[in-house]
XYZ file of C-alpha atoms in Angstrom:
541
model
C 105.090 81.788 104.222
C 107.895 79.560 102.891
C 108.821 77.628 106.032
C 111.505 77.944 108.697
C 114.945 79.493 108.166
C 117.906 79.553 110.536
C 119.920 82.775 110.543
C 123.672 82.444 111.055
C 125.270 85.043 113.316
C 128.847 84.875 112.052
C 130.522 86.631 109.121
C 132.270 85.208 106.065
C 134.427 87.600 104.017
C 132.757 90.567 105.756
C 129.336 89.441 104.568
C 126.572 87.553 106.280
C 126.526 83.855 105.671
C 123.575 82.640 103.627
C 120.366 81.826 105.480
C 119.761 78.071 105.234
C 116.231 76.739 105.250
C 115.613 73.973 107.740
C 114.777 70.876 105.753
C 111.397 69.742 107.038
C 110.290 66.606 105.136
C 107.042 67.044 103.198
C 106.889 70.683 104.243
C 105.054 71.617 101.078
C 101.690 70.518 102.422
C 102.006 72.351 105.749
C 101.415 75.859 104.397
C 102.218 79.170 106.107
C 103.901 79.353 109.505
C 101.572 80.985 112.045
C 103.417 80.555 115.382
C 106.770 79.489 116.851
C 108.284 78.815 120.274
C 111.661 77.591 121.538
C 112.147 75.012 124.282
C 115.655 76.013 125.375
C 115.925 73.215 127.928
C 115.279 70.456 125.411
C 116.780 72.392 122.472
C 113.575 72.027 120.499
C 111.757 74.368 118.143
C 107.957 74.191 117.912
C 106.227 75.479 114.783
C 102.499 76.001 114.199
C 100.602 76.046 110.914
C 96.944 75.613 109.973
C 96.000 72.116 111.083
C 99.580 71.057 111.792
C 102.182 71.315 114.559
C 105.839 70.403 114.039
C 108.781 69.931 116.405
C 112.441 70.280 115.440
C 115.093 68.689 117.673
C 118.403 70.522 117.325
C 120.461 67.636 118.757
C 119.181 64.991 116.348
C 118.098 67.415 113.572
C 114.895 65.405 113.314
C 111.367 66.673 112.759
C 108.084 65.334 114.046
C 104.757 66.528 112.668
C 101.486 66.336 114.635
C 98.280 66.235 112.591
C 94.574 65.550 113.093
C 95.493 61.866 113.225
C 97.318 62.615 116.495
C 94.249 64.449 117.794
C 95.391 67.984 116.922
C 92.350 70.292 116.427
C 92.249 71.232 112.786
C 92.588 74.985 112.548
C 95.166 77.786 112.709
C 97.739 77.558 115.509
C 97.511 80.975 117.157
C 100.244 80.752 119.803
C 102.633 78.248 121.412
C 103.614 78.660 125.090
C 105.916 76.605 127.349
C 104.459 76.088 130.842
C 106.179 73.897 133.465
C 107.896 71.752 130.854
C 104.761 71.207 128.772
C 104.005 72.806 125.403
C 100.556 74.437 125.328
C 99.126 75.302 121.918
C 96.291 77.806 121.429
C 94.345 76.919 118.311
C 91.415 78.598 116.604
C 89.463 75.402 117.232
C 90.608 74.297 120.678
C 93.681 73.657 122.821
C 96.482 71.088 122.629
C 99.218 70.221 125.104
C 102.340 68.163 124.406
C 103.568 66.587 127.637
C 107.226 65.573 128.145
C 107.951 66.887 124.669
C 106.216 63.891 123.045
C 102.636 62.974 123.998
C 99.847 65.183 122.624
C 96.498 65.711 124.344
C 93.758 67.827 122.748
C 90.800 69.706 124.238
C 87.864 70.800 122.111
C 84.284 71.775 122.825
C 83.280 68.255 121.751
C 85.587 66.164 123.971
C 85.908 68.437 127.018
C 84.351 71.296 128.939
C 86.243 73.904 126.895
C 83.654 76.735 126.777
C 84.886 78.427 123.593
C 86.681 76.909 120.579
C 88.501 80.076 119.468
C 91.591 80.233 121.724
C 94.357 82.774 121.020
C 96.832 82.534 123.933
C 97.562 80.606 127.157
C 99.480 81.534 130.358
C 99.829 80.239 133.929
C 99.361 82.384 137.027
C 101.961 80.408 138.988
C 99.427 78.630 141.210
C 98.649 75.963 138.645
C 95.686 77.785 137.082
C 95.830 78.328 133.318
C 94.237 81.417 131.771
C 93.338 81.538 128.085
C 92.433 84.417 125.796
C 89.501 83.534 123.557
C 86.945 85.102 121.264
C 84.322 84.541 123.989
C 86.222 86.075 126.901
C 88.743 84.761 129.441
C 88.918 80.997 130.045
C 90.392 79.386 133.177
C 91.456 75.732 133.561
C 92.705 74.116 136.766
C 93.561 70.789 135.161
C 90.121 69.323 135.758
C 87.388 71.907 135.178
C 86.867 74.834 132.821
C 85.280 78.245 133.437
C 84.504 81.209 131.228
C 84.726 84.797 132.467
C 83.121 87.168 129.963
C 84.686 90.550 129.273
C 81.646 92.261 130.786
C 82.167 90.364 134.046
C 85.739 91.652 134.442
C 85.285 94.844 136.465
C 87.708 97.744 136.477
C 87.886 98.082 132.713
C 85.886 98.111 129.510
C 87.108 95.219 127.405
C 85.646 94.137 124.081
C 84.119 90.632 124.070
C 86.983 89.212 121.995
C 90.247 88.844 123.959
C 92.991 88.342 121.386
C 96.040 87.579 123.531
C 97.395 87.155 127.057
C 100.945 87.394 128.519
C 102.684 87.215 131.892
C 105.398 89.553 133.151
C 108.503 88.366 134.987
C 106.906 89.501 138.266
C 103.777 87.423 137.587
C 101.523 90.198 136.287
C 99.001 89.064 133.690
C 97.985 91.339 130.834
C 95.052 90.856 128.460
C 94.567 92.558 125.112
C 91.187 92.811 123.380
C 90.563 92.977 119.642
C 90.588 96.788 119.598
C 93.910 97.182 121.432
C 92.687 97.953 124.962
C 94.934 96.317 127.594
C 93.965 95.098 131.052
C 96.314 94.202 133.927
C 94.354 91.226 135.230
C 94.297 90.198 138.905
C 93.484 86.443 139.076
C 92.511 86.619 142.760
C 89.886 89.342 142.365
C 89.243 88.687 138.667
C 89.361 92.422 137.958
C 91.424 94.854 135.928
C 93.760 96.670 138.299
C 94.990 98.890 135.457
C 93.800 99.723 131.927
C 95.816 100.999 128.974
C 94.051 102.657 126.062
C 94.842 101.451 122.518
C 97.947 103.005 120.928
C 95.894 104.582 118.118
C 92.351 104.964 116.868
C 90.798 101.975 115.110
C 93.620 99.700 116.268
C 93.060 95.970 115.649
C 95.244 93.928 117.978
C 96.561 90.591 116.673
C 99.404 89.839 119.124
C 100.530 90.908 122.584
C 104.058 90.351 123.908
C 106.442 91.395 126.688
C 110.189 91.907 126.384
C 113.046 91.285 128.811
C 112.685 94.786 130.260
C 109.025 94.182 131.150
C 107.755 96.439 128.374
C 104.527 95.572 126.611
C 104.311 95.386 122.838
C 101.240 95.063 120.641
C 101.159 93.970 117.021
C 98.563 94.542 114.317
C 98.501 93.267 110.762
C 97.484 96.707 109.487
C 98.634 99.256 112.095
C 102.037 97.746 112.879
C 103.935 97.472 116.169
C 103.791 99.668 119.270
C 105.881 99.480 122.435
C 104.627 100.770 125.787
C 107.630 102.564 127.256
C 107.830 105.650 129.449
C 104.096 105.617 130.184
C 103.254 106.065 126.513
C 102.991 104.087 123.286
C 105.814 104.423 120.770
C 105.529 103.030 117.237
C 108.293 100.655 116.200
C 109.234 101.779 112.715
C 111.543 100.278 110.141
C 114.685 102.207 109.355
C 113.314 103.301 105.983
C 110.727 105.335 107.921
C 107.664 104.057 106.110
C 104.667 105.450 107.984
C 102.259 102.632 107.216
C 102.488 99.195 105.583
C 99.317 99.585 103.514
C 100.572 101.271 100.326
C 98.121 102.547 97.749
C 100.443 104.165 95.198
C 104.115 104.838 94.468
C 105.840 106.865 91.769
C 109.226 108.313 90.759
C 109.569 112.018 89.958
C 112.129 113.692 87.624
C 114.056 115.135 90.577
C 114.991 111.606 91.722
C 112.404 111.261 94.458
C 110.300 108.209 95.244
C 106.818 109.109 96.468
C 104.731 106.755 98.598
C 101.025 107.077 99.415
C 100.042 104.906 102.367
C 96.999 104.672 104.603
C 98.180 107.434 106.929
C 100.678 109.639 105.069
C 102.228 110.858 101.838
C 106.025 110.602 101.962
C 108.954 111.046 99.608
C 112.670 110.356 99.769
C 115.697 110.346 97.502
C 115.860 107.120 95.494
C 119.664 107.176 95.786
C 119.561 107.625 99.586
C 116.532 105.728 100.942
C 118.114 105.425 104.412
C 118.278 109.202 104.805
C 115.349 110.926 106.586
C 112.074 110.830 104.661
C 109.810 113.847 104.220
C 106.116 113.755 105.060
C 103.911 115.988 102.916
C 101.001 117.891 104.433
C 97.618 117.057 102.961
C 94.176 118.667 103.369
C 92.578 117.833 106.723
C 91.965 114.094 107.171
C 92.682 113.410 103.484
C 94.196 110.041 102.567
C 96.139 109.728 99.306
C 95.203 107.072 96.741
C 96.957 107.966 93.471
C 99.818 109.857 91.773
C 100.325 111.346 88.325
C 103.724 112.694 87.254
C 103.113 115.601 84.867
C 105.787 117.601 83.065
C 105.285 120.584 85.371
C 104.511 118.943 88.704
C 103.058 116.067 90.679
C 99.336 115.377 91.082
C 98.164 113.584 94.234
C 94.673 112.108 94.317
C 93.107 111.801 97.755
C 89.807 111.256 99.547
C 88.731 114.901 99.222
C 89.904 115.625 95.693
C 93.363 116.300 94.270
C 96.452 118.385 95.014
C 99.005 119.667 92.469
C 102.579 120.362 93.642
C 104.692 122.148 90.997
C 108.354 121.280 90.567
C 109.650 124.836 90.097
C 107.304 126.809 92.357
C 106.873 124.724 95.505
C 104.736 127.408 97.124
C 102.177 127.495 94.302
C 100.068 124.480 95.297
C 96.672 123.896 93.659
C 93.902 122.082 95.545
C 90.836 120.733 93.750
C 87.970 120.150 96.164
C 85.318 117.827 94.800
C 82.637 118.819 97.285
C 80.365 119.939 94.429
C 79.988 116.527 92.791
C 76.489 115.009 93.177
C 75.514 114.318 96.761
C 76.187 110.796 97.979
C 79.052 110.059 95.580
C 82.588 109.290 96.706
C 85.053 112.128 95.980
C 88.159 109.932 96.317
C 90.494 110.371 93.319
C 91.853 106.926 92.469
C 93.406 107.749 89.064
C 94.698 110.913 87.343
C 95.946 111.929 83.887
C 96.156 114.960 81.628
C 95.540 115.372 77.901
C 97.506 117.375 75.340
C 95.208 120.395 75.784
C 95.799 120.591 79.539
C 92.509 119.028 80.663
C 92.967 117.047 83.865
C 90.970 113.818 84.247
C 90.187 112.628 87.778
C 88.903 109.075 88.159
C 86.536 108.392 91.073
C 84.989 105.250 92.593
C 81.807 106.402 90.850
C 82.530 108.349 87.698
C 84.902 110.886 86.195
C 85.678 114.567 86.777
C 87.300 116.778 84.116
C 89.034 120.036 85.103
C 89.832 122.702 82.498
C 91.828 124.926 84.843
C 88.884 126.851 86.206
C 85.805 124.606 86.241
C 85.144 121.037 87.391
C 82.707 118.953 85.330
C 81.350 115.623 86.588
C 80.630 112.767 84.162
C 78.755 109.743 85.525
C 79.875 107.700 82.453
C 76.316 106.358 82.045
C 73.935 106.213 79.116
C 70.474 107.765 79.256
C 68.942 104.313 79.645
C 71.266 103.503 82.542
C 70.404 106.759 84.286
C 66.693 106.014 83.963
C 67.321 102.659 85.644
C 69.325 104.383 88.437
C 72.448 102.385 87.580
C 75.390 103.279 89.821
C 78.259 105.072 88.031
C 81.273 102.815 87.339
C 84.512 102.802 89.325
C 87.512 104.202 87.436
C 90.740 102.226 87.791
C 93.142 103.560 85.167
C 93.515 106.612 82.894
C 96.000 106.764 79.979
C 96.857 109.455 77.420
C 97.063 107.844 73.957
C 97.832 110.548 71.401
C 94.848 112.889 71.449
C 92.629 110.304 73.165
C 92.230 109.635 76.859
C 91.604 105.949 77.585
C 89.633 105.288 80.776
C 89.565 101.809 82.289
C 86.654 101.260 84.663
C 84.333 98.607 86.047
C 82.169 99.321 82.984
C 84.910 98.595 80.440
C 87.226 100.739 78.302
C 86.102 104.249 77.297
C 87.567 106.850 74.926
C 87.455 110.579 75.700
C 88.547 113.470 73.479
C 88.597 117.077 74.744
C 86.817 115.962 77.900
C 83.901 114.322 76.094
C 83.006 110.659 75.724
C 83.530 109.326 72.192
C 83.253 105.537 72.243
C 83.713 102.503 74.466
C 83.811 98.752 74.909
C 81.765 97.069 77.613
C 79.719 94.021 76.705
C 82.323 92.977 74.124
C 84.940 92.758 76.897
C 82.596 90.676 79.010
C 82.296 88.277 76.077
C 86.063 87.717 75.744
C 86.760 87.522 79.487
C 86.955 83.981 80.853
C 85.344 85.276 84.064
C 82.598 87.200 82.293
C 83.784 90.608 83.541
C 84.223 93.911 81.741
C 86.240 95.511 84.551
C 89.426 97.106 83.176
C 91.999 97.523 85.946
C 95.012 98.661 83.898
C 95.531 100.404 80.553
C 99.113 100.945 79.311
C 101.122 101.374 76.128
C 102.595 98.166 74.728
C 106.409 98.550 74.816
C 106.772 97.154 71.268
C 104.474 99.836 69.862
C 101.739 97.331 69.092
C 98.769 99.173 70.550
C 97.648 98.995 74.172
C 97.918 96.490 76.991
C 94.557 96.137 78.734
C 94.068 94.158 81.954
C 90.541 92.750 82.277
C 90.270 91.085 85.671
C 93.119 88.555 85.848
C 93.742 88.507 82.080
C 96.018 90.726 79.981
C 95.036 91.574 76.404
C 96.684 93.430 73.540
C 94.346 95.957 71.879
C 95.246 97.240 68.389
C 92.307 99.642 68.168
C 89.917 97.057 66.777
C 90.501 93.647 68.349
C 91.559 92.249 71.717
C 94.182 89.466 71.762
C 94.691 87.412 74.949
C 98.328 87.457 76.119
C 98.287 86.184 79.708
C 95.960 84.685 82.280
C 97.131 85.039 85.894
C 95.736 83.486 89.112
C 94.462 86.820 90.465
C 93.488 90.343 89.427
C 96.129 92.547 87.782
C 96.569 95.763 89.792
C 99.484 97.539 88.088
C 101.821 97.270 85.093
C 105.306 98.692 84.563
C 107.684 98.309 81.629
C 111.379 98.059 82.494
C 114.352 97.829 80.127
C 114.476 94.015 80.151
C 111.244 92.929 81.825
C 107.600 93.858 82.029
C 106.251 93.761 85.561
C 102.710 92.935 86.683
C 101.573 93.542 90.263
C 98.714 91.233 91.211
C 96.067 91.129 93.915
C 97.146 87.853 95.561
C 99.561 85.961 93.309
C 102.766 87.929 93.735
C 104.835 90.016 91.355
C 104.901 88.559 87.835
C 107.852 89.198 85.492
C 107.703 88.895 81.695
C 111.206 88.795 80.099
C 111.997 91.074 77.147
C 114.833 91.450 74.626
C 114.403 95.172 74.492
C 111.000 96.645 73.639
C 110.618 94.758 70.352
C 110.557 91.201 71.711
C 108.360 90.185 74.661
C 108.309 86.553 75.813
C 104.744 86.302 77.070
C 104.948 82.516 77.333
C 107.776 82.882 79.891
C 105.798 85.009 82.372
C 106.327 83.770 85.945
C 106.189 84.995 89.558
C 109.418 86.750 90.508
C 111.219 84.442 93.000
C 111.638 85.433 96.632
C 108.746 87.902 96.689
C 105.829 87.437 99.126
C 102.907 86.011 97.194
C 100.234 85.939 99.905
C 99.646 89.691 100.029
C 98.535 91.994 97.234
C 100.802 94.345 95.324
C 99.414 97.758 94.381
C 101.996 99.617 92.318
C 105.391 99.255 90.634
C 107.939 101.841 89.515
C 111.659 102.110 88.755
C 113.983 104.896 89.843
C 116.730 103.767 87.438
C 117.437 100.817 85.143
C 118.496 98.598 88.024
C 116.219 99.516 90.962
C 112.600 98.398 91.173
C 110.177 99.639 93.853
C 107.075 97.583 94.663
C 104.257 98.786 96.910
C 102.197 96.181 98.761
C 98.647 96.377 100.071
C 99.809 95.093 103.490
C 103.517 94.277 103.312
C 105.153 97.696 102.978
C 107.601 98.861 100.329
C 110.044 96.488 98.665
C 113.241 97.645 96.946
C 114.497 95.127 94.421
C 118.058 95.898 93.281
C 119.502 94.459 90.060
C 116.315 92.578 89.125
C 117.708 91.667 85.712
C 120.840 89.911 87.027
C 123.237 92.851 86.551
């Protein structure tokens, strides 16, 4: 998302050389990189963006940028393929070809017989026929005329209408991949599938298809990751830190030195001091997916789609499961926030209300007034729960509520909507101010200080605030789509709110969900799509 970098492969003083960014003039307006290809013969690098195509010549170190003024269809470049010396570009609004490394020719549904504008990949079958994966099926082009072969018309397999990518093997085999991950070995002569491969997992959404030098197929998905077809079976390609899934919902650090991660498909923990050692996957109730953690003084609470599980520190065999099957029919039992008051009452926040557990009985609270119930208003979604002395503060889509001994006492709803620049009363985060000056309350994309009576605006960020963590020298804010924001501090007493800024080098296109620290120099950041990030020495130690 920052451009093109060239990685050196030699060592200096036993360390990798720095990674220099290739200096593309006026690169700022090009946006995110979406595709790349190398022309080894001409020593040229081709780079695709949204609405732009650039070419880097290694010999002259010059760049050339193709835009709509050169006839390039204006949409996302999906894939770049070299065929017989020409550069073919699949675009989400047509096709472009650069002949002899210079001259660009574009094909769209307006200026040609291209039957579908949404093209995702292009290959040649060796006889001069080009085959193109598209959202409408399989397109063929012989240099003069176009044809469309729908997925239903390809016999021998059951392909979804949207074909997301196409590749050729070294022996000339052509493989197609549909949007749900089903693969077809396509025979151009008979226009049939001679072999079908089932998706690597349920609910797989295929974004890219590739083949390696050993003729093994690989599929890539933004959400489900990478799989390699080897030994007649799919094998997931995992990072060395053993993260099960890149969609992280919650992270926390426990007193025994463990970092816990709740992702879309698993709950895992590992030693913060040895993250490269094998990770442990924790069993959960059948088909339950974890959404939240709460570190209590006697054990760890895990909120999931069926309720909550308590794992004690000293008695690992004495696990407590709270099943929320008895909440009103039709309501979601997913526990998205947890906390515990001084009397031992456990508060479980749901997407539609609150459950309080006294150790033996579960009590559901819809957090609605009598008037709201008469109007059949839907219960609010709980986002954050905080213990503040003898009071439990609950942040929800309805505002900020106070509970004492499991009972509602007071709240702020319409008053928050009045002070919000976006007219919302949704409280995503409630936390203690590190300087002792009341609470920090995130309302949408704004952060307020609350002294018990008034709300004072501290920060306004580009997107919604998802999580807040106070470190020894910085306060961290994880946002929905504007990166990780750092607020410098001189200890807890002095916070420089006016100096808040995105932390450099962090991806800012994907949302961050949670932040924690395992010690004073190691920050862990969980992303909604980009995995787990370990940031060492974030304060310049």
